[in-house]
PDB file of C-alpha atoms in Angstrom:
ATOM      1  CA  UNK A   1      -9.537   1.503  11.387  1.00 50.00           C
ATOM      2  CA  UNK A   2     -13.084   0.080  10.978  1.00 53.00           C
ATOM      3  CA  UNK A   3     -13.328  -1.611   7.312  1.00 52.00           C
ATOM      4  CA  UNK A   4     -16.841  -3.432   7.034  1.00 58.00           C
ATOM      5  CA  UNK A   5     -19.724  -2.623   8.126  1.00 55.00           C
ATOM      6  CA  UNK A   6     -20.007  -4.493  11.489  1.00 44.00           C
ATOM      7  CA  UNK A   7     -16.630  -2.900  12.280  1.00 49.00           C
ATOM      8  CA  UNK A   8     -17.509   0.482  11.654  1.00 45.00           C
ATOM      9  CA  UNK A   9     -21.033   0.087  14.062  1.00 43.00           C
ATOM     10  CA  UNK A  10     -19.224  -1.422  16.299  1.00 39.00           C
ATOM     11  CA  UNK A  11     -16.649   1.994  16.236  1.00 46.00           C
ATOM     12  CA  UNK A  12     -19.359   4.418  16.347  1.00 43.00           C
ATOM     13  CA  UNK A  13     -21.177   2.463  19.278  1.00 49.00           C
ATOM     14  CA  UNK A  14     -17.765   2.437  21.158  1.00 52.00           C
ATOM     15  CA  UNK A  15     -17.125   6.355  20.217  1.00 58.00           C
ATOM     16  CA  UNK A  16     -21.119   7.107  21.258  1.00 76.00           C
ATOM     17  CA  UNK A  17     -19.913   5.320  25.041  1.00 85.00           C
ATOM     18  CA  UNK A  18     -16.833   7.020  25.523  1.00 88.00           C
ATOM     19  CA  UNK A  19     -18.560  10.369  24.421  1.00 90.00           C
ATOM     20  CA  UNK A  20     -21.176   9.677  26.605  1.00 90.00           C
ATOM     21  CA  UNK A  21     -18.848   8.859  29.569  1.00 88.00           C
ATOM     22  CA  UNK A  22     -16.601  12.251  28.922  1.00 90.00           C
ATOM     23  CA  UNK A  23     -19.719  14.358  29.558  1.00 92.00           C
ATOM     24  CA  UNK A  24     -21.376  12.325  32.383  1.00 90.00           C
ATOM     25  CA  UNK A  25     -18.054  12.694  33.869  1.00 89.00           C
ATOM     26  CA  UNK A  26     -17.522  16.088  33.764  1.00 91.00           C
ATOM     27  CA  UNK A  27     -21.209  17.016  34.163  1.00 91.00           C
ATOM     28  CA  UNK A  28     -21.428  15.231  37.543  1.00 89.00           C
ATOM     29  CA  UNK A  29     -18.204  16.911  38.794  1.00 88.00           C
ATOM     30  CA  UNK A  30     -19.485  20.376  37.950  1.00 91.00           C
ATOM     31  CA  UNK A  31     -23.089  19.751  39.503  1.00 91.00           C
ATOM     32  CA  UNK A  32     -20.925  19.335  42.610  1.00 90.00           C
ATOM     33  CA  UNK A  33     -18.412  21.771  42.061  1.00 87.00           C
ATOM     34  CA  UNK A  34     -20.626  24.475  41.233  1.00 90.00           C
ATOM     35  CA  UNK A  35     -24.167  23.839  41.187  1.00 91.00           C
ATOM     36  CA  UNK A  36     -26.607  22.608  38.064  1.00 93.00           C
ATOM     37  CA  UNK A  37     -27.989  26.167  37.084  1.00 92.00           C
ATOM     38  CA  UNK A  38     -24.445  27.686  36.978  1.00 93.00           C
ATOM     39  CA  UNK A  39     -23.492  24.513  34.942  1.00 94.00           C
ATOM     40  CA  UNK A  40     -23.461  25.504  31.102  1.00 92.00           C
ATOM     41  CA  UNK A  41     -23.566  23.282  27.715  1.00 91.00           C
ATOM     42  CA  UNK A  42     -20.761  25.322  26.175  1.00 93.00           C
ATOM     43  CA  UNK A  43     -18.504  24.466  29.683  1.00 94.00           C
ATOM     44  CA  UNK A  44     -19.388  21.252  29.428  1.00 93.00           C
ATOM     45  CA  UNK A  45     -18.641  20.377  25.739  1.00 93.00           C
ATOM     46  CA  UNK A  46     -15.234  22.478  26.213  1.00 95.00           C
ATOM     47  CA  UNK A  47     -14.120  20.580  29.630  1.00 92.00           C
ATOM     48  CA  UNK A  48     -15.497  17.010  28.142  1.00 92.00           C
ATOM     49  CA  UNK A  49     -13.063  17.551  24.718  1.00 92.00           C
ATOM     50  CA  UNK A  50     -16.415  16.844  22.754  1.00 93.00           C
ATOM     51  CA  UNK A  51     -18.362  18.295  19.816  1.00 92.00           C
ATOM     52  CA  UNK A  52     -21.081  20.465  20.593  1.00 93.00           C
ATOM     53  CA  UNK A  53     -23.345  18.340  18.065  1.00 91.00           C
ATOM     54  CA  UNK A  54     -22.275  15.086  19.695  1.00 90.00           C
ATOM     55  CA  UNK A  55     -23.401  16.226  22.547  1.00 93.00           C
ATOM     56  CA  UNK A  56     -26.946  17.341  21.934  1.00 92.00           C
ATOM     57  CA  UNK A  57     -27.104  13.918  19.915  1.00 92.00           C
ATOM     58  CA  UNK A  58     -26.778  12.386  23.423  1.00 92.00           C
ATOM     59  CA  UNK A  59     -28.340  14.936  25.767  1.00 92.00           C
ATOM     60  CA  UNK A  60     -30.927  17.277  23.482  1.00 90.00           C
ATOM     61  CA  UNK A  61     -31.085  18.893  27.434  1.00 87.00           C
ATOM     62  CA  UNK A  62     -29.266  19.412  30.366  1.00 87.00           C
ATOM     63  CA  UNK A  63     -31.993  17.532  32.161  1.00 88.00           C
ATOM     64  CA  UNK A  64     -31.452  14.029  30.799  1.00 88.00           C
ATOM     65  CA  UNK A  65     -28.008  14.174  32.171  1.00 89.00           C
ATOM     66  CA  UNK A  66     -29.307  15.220  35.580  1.00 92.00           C
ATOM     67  CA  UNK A  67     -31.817  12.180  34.949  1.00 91.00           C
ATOM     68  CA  UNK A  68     -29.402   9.788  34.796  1.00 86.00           C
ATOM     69  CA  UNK A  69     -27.762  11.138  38.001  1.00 88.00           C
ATOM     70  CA  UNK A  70     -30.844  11.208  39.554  1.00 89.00           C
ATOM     71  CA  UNK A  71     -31.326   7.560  38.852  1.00 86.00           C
ATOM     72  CA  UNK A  72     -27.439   6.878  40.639  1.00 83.00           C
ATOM     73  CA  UNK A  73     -28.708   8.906  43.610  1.00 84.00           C
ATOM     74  CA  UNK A  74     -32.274   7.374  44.112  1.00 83.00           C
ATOM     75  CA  UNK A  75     -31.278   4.330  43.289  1.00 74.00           C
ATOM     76  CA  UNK A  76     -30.658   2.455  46.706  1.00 65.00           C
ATOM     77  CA  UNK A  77     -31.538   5.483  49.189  1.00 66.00           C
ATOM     78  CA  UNK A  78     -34.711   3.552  50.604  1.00 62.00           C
ATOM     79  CA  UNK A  79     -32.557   0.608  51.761  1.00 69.00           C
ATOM     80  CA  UNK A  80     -29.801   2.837  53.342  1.00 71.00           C
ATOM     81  CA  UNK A  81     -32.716   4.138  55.211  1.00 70.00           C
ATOM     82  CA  UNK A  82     -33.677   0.761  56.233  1.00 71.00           C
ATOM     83  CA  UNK A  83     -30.233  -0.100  57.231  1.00 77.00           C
ATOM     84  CA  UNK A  84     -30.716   2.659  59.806  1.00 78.00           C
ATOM     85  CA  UNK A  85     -33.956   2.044  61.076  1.00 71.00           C
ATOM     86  CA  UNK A  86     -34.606  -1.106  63.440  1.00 71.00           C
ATOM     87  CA  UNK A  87     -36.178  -3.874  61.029  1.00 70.00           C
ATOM     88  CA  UNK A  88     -38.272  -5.239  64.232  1.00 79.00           C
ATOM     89  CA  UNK A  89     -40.029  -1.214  63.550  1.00 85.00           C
ATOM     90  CA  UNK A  90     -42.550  -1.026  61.302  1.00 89.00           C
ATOM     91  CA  UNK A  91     -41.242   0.372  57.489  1.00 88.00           C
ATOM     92  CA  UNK A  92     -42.793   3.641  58.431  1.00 92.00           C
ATOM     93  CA  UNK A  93     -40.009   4.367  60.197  1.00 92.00           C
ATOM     94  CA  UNK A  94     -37.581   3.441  56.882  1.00 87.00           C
ATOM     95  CA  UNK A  95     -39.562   6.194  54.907  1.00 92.00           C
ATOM     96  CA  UNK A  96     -39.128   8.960  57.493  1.00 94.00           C
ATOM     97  CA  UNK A  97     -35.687   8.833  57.969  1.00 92.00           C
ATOM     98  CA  UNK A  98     -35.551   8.412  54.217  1.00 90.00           C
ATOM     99  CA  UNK A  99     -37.368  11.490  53.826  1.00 94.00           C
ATOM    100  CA  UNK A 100     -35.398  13.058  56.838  1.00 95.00           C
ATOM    101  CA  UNK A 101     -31.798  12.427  55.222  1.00 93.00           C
ATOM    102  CA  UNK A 102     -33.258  13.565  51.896  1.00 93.00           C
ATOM    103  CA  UNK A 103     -33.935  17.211  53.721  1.00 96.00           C
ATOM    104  CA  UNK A 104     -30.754  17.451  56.081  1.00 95.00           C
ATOM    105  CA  UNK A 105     -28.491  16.439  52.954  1.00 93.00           C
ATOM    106  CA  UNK A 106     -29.473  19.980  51.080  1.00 95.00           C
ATOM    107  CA  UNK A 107     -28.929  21.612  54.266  1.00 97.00           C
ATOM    108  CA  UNK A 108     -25.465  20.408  54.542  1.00 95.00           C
ATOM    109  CA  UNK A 109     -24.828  20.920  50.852  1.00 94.00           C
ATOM    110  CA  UNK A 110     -25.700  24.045  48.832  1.00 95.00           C
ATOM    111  CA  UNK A 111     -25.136  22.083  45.272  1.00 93.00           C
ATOM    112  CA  UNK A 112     -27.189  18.823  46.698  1.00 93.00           C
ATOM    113  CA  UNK A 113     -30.132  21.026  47.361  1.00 96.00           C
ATOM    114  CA  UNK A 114     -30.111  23.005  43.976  1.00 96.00           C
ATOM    115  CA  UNK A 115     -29.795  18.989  42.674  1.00 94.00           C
ATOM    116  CA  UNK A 116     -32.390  17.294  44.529  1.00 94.00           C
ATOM    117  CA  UNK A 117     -34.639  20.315  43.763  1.00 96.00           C
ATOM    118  CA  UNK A 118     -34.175  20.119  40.163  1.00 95.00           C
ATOM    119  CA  UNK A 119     -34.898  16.601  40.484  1.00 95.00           C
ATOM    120  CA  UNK A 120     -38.103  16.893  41.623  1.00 96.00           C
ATOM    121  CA  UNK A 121     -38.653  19.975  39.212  1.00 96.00           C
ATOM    122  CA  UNK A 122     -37.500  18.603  36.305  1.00 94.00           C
ATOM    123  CA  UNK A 123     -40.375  16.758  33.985  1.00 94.00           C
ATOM    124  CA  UNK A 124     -38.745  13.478  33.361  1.00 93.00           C
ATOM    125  CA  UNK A 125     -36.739  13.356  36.592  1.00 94.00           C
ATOM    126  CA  UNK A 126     -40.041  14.024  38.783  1.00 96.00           C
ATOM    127  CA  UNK A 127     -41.746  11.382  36.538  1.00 96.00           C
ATOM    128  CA  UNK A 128     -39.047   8.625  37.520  1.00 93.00           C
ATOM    129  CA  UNK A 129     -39.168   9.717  41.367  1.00 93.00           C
ATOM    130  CA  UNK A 130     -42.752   9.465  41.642  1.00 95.00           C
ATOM    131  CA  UNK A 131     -42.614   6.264  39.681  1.00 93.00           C
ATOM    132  CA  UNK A 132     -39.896   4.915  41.614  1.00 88.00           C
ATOM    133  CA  UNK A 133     -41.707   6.114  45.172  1.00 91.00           C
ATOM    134  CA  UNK A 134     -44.964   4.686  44.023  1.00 94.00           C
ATOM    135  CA  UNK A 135     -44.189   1.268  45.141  1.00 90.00           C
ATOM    136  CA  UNK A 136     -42.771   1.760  48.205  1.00 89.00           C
ATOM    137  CA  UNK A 137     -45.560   4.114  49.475  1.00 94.00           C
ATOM    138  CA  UNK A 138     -47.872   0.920  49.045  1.00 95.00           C
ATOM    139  CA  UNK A 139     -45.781  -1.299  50.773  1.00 93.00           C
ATOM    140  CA  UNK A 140     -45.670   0.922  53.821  1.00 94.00           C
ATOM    141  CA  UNK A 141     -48.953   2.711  54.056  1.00 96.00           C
ATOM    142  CA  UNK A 142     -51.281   0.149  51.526  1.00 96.00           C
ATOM    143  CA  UNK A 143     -52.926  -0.952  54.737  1.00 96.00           C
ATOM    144  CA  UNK A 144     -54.310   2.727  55.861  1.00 97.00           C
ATOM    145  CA  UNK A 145     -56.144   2.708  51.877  1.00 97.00           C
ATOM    146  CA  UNK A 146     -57.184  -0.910  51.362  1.00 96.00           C
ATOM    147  CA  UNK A 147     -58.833   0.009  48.183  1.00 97.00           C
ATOM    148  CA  UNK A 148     -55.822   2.426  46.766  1.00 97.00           C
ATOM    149  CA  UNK A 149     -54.357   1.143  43.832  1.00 96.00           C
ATOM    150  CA  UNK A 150     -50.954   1.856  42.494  1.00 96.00           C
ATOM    151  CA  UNK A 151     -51.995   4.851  40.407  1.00 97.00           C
ATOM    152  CA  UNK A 152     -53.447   6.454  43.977  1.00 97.00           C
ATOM    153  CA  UNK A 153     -50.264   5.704  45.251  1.00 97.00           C
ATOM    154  CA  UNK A 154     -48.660   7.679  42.852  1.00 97.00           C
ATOM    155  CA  UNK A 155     -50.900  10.436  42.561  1.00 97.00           C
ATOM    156  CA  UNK A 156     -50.580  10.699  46.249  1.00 97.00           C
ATOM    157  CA  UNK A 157     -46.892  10.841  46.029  1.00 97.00           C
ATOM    158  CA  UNK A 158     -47.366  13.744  43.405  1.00 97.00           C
ATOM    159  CA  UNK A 159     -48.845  15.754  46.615  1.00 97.00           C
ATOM    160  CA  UNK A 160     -45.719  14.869  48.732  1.00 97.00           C
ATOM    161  CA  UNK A 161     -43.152  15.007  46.736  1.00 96.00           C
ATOM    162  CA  UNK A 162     -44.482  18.975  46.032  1.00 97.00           C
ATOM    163  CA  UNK A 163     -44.364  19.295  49.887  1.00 97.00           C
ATOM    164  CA  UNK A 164     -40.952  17.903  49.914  1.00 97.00           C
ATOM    165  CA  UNK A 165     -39.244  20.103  47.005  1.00 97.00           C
ATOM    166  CA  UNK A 166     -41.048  23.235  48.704  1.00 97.00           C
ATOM    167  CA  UNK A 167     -39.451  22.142  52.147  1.00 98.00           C
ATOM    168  CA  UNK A 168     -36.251  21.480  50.775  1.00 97.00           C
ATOM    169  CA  UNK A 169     -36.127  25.052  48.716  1.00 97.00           C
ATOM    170  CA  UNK A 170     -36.685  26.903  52.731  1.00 97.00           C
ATOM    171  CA  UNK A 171     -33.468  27.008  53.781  1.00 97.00           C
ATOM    172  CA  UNK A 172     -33.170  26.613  57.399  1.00 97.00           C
ATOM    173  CA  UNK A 173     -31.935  29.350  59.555  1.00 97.00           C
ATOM    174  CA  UNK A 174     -32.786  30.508  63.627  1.00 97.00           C
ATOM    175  CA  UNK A 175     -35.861  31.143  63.322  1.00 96.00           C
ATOM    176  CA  UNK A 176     -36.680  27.142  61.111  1.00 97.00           C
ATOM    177  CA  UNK A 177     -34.527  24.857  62.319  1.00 98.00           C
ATOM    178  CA  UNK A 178     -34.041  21.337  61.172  1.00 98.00           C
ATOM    179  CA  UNK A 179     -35.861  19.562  63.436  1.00 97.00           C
ATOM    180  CA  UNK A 180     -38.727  21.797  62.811  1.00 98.00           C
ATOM    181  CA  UNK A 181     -38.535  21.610  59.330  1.00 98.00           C
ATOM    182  CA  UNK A 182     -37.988  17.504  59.311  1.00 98.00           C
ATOM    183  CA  UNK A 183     -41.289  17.691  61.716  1.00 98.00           C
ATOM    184  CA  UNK A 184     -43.487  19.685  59.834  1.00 98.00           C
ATOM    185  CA  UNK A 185     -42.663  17.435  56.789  1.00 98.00           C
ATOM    186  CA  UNK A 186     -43.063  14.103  58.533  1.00 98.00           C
ATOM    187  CA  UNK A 187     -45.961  15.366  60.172  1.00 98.00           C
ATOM    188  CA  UNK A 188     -47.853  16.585  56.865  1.00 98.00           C
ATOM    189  CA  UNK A 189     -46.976  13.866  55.020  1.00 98.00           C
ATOM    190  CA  UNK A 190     -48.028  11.395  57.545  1.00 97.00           C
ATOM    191  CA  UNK A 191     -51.291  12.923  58.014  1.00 97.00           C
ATOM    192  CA  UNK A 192     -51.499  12.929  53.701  1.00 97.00           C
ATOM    193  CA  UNK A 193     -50.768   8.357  54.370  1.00 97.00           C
ATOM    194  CA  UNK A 194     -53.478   8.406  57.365  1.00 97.00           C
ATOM    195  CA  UNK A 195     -50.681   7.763  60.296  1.00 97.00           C
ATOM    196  CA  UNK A 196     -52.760   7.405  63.413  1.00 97.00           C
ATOM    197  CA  UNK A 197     -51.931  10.577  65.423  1.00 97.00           C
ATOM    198  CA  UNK A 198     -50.365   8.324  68.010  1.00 97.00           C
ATOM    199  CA  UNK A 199     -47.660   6.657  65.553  1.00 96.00           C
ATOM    200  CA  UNK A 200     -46.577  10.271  64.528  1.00 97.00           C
ATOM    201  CA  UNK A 201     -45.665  11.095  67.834  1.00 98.00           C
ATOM    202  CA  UNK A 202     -44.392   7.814  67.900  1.00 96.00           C
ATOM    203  CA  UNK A 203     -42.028   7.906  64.330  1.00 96.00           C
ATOM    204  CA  UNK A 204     -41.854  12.279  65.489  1.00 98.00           C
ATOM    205  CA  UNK A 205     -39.643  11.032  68.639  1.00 97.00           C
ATOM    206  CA  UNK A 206     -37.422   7.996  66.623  1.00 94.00           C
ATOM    207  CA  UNK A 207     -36.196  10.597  64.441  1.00 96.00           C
ATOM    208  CA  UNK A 208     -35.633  13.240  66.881  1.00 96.00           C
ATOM    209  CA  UNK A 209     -33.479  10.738  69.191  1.00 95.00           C
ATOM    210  CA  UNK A 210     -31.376  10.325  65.878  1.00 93.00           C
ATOM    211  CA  UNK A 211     -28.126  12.445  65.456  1.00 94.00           C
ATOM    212  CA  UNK A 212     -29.888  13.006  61.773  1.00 94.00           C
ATOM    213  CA  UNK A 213     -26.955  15.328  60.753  1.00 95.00           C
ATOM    214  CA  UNK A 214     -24.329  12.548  61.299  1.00 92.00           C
ATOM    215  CA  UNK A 215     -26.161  10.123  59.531  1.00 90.00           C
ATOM    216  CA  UNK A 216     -27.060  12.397  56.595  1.00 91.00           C
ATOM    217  CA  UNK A 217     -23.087  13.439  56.398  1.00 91.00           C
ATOM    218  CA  UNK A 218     -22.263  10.101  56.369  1.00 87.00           C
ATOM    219  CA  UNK A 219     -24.845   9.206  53.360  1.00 87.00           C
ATOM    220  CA  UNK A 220     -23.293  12.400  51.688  1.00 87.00           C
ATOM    221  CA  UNK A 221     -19.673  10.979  51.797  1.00 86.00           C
ATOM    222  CA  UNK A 222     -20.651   7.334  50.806  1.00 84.00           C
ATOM    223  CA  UNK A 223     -23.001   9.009  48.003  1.00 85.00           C
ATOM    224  CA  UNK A 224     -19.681  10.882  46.823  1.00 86.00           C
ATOM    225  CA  UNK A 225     -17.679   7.838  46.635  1.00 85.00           C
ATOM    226  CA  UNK A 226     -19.577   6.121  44.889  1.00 84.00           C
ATOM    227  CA  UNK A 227     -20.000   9.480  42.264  1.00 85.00           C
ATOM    228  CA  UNK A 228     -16.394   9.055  42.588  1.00 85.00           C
ATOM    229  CA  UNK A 229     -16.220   5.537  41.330  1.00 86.00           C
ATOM    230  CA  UNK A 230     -19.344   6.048  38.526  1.00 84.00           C
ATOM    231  CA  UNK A 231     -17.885   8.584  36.934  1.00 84.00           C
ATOM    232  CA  UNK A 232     -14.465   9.016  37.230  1.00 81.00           C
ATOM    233  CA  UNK A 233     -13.580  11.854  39.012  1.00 79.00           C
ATOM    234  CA  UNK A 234     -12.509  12.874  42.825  1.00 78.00           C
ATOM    235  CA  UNK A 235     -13.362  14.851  45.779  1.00 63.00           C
ATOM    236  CA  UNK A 236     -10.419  17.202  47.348  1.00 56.00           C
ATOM    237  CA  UNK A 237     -10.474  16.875  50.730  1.00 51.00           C
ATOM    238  CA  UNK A 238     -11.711  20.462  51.159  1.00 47.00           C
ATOM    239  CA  UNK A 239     -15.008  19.195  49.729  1.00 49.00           C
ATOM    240  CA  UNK A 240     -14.368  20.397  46.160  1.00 49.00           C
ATOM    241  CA  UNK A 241     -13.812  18.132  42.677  1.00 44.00           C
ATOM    242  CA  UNK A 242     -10.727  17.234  40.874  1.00 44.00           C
ATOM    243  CA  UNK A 243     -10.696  15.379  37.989  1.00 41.00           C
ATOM    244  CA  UNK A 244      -8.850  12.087  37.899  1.00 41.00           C
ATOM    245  CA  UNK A 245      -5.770  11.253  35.459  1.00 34.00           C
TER     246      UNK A 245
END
């Protein structure tokens, strides 16, 4: 029992976390499970164990919970992609298989795609992508636009980040495959960061010789785990959720 006044702060601040951590958990394991859209507040409130009004207190929408898993799963994609990529290449190379994984992951996952596309939908979790893109895009492609500062950068990234939300929403079938979709992307976007026609063909054929699918299934797993780990909760091995006890 909390009897003075630093005790009880200290109580609600601890009751606040744990709330917080019941929903996150539960909220991430049916954005798998199910999807985001199909996702409900009075589902989540019920499975968390929490009060309806504790939760709004926390989350007044669904979309600050997807920001915060938004910042888990953007938060060190770019240097996976670098891991992959040769570092003697030059980092243009890091942002298209980036941008490559990013599209073969919502192929191979119906619930990644509806996430990633709500990511860039969403008004605060577009605003922290674009932000978080911004300086990235000036590392690799500052030298094509000497004169760009970082608010071209991320105006720029406004444009392809649209083109990348609106490729990942096409779902590939016979007639768009993959690689057709991951080189129309790279190919508009590249033209968007003034990549010498040459280097396209160039970075074009790196990703192509790429088993992209592997790698992306791998990143998928790996991404899972460490869901997993985050917030408390685990995969089935027939690709569902269970909830830890």
């Amino acid at each position: 029992m909390c009897t003075n006044t630093f005790g009880e702060v200290f109580c609600l601040r601890r009751d606040s976390s744990e709330t917080k951590r019941k929903i996150l958990t539960v909220c991430v394991r049916l954005f798998l499970e199910q999807g985001y859209t199909s996702t409900s507040v009075s589902q989540i409130v019920d499975e968390a164990g929490v009060a309806r009004g504790s939760y709004l207190n926390l989350f007044p929408t669904k979309d600050k919970i997807l920001l915060e898993l938004t910042e888990t799963m953007f938060g060190g994609q770019f240097g996976v992609a670098r891991s992959i990529a040769d570092s003697k290449l030059p980092p243009m190379y890091a942002y298209a298989v980036d941008t490559a994984i990013q599209l073969t992951l919502t192929e191979l996952n119906e619930n990644l795609r509806e996430i990633y596309i709500e990511a860039y939908t969403a008004p605060d979790t577009a605003e922290y992508i674009y932000v978080h893109t911004t300086a990235e895009l000036k590392e690799i492609f500052g030298g094509n636009f000497p004169d760009y500062s970082d608010s071209d950068f991320y105006e720029m990234d406004i444009g392809t980040a649209g083109l990348m939300r609106s490729y990942m929403a096409r779902k590939c079938d016979i007639h768009f495959p993959l690689e057709r979709k991951l080189s129309r992307f790279l190919t508009a976007a590249m033209r968007v960061y003034k990549v010498p026609e040459e280097e396209q063909a160039r970075v074009l054929a790196f990703i192509q010789s790429l088993d992209i699918k592997a790698i992306a299934t791998e990143v998928m797993y790996k991404l899972f785990a460490m869901l997993e780990m985050k917030y408390d909760f685990k995969l089935s091995k027939n690709g569902e959720t269970e909830v830890t006890t």
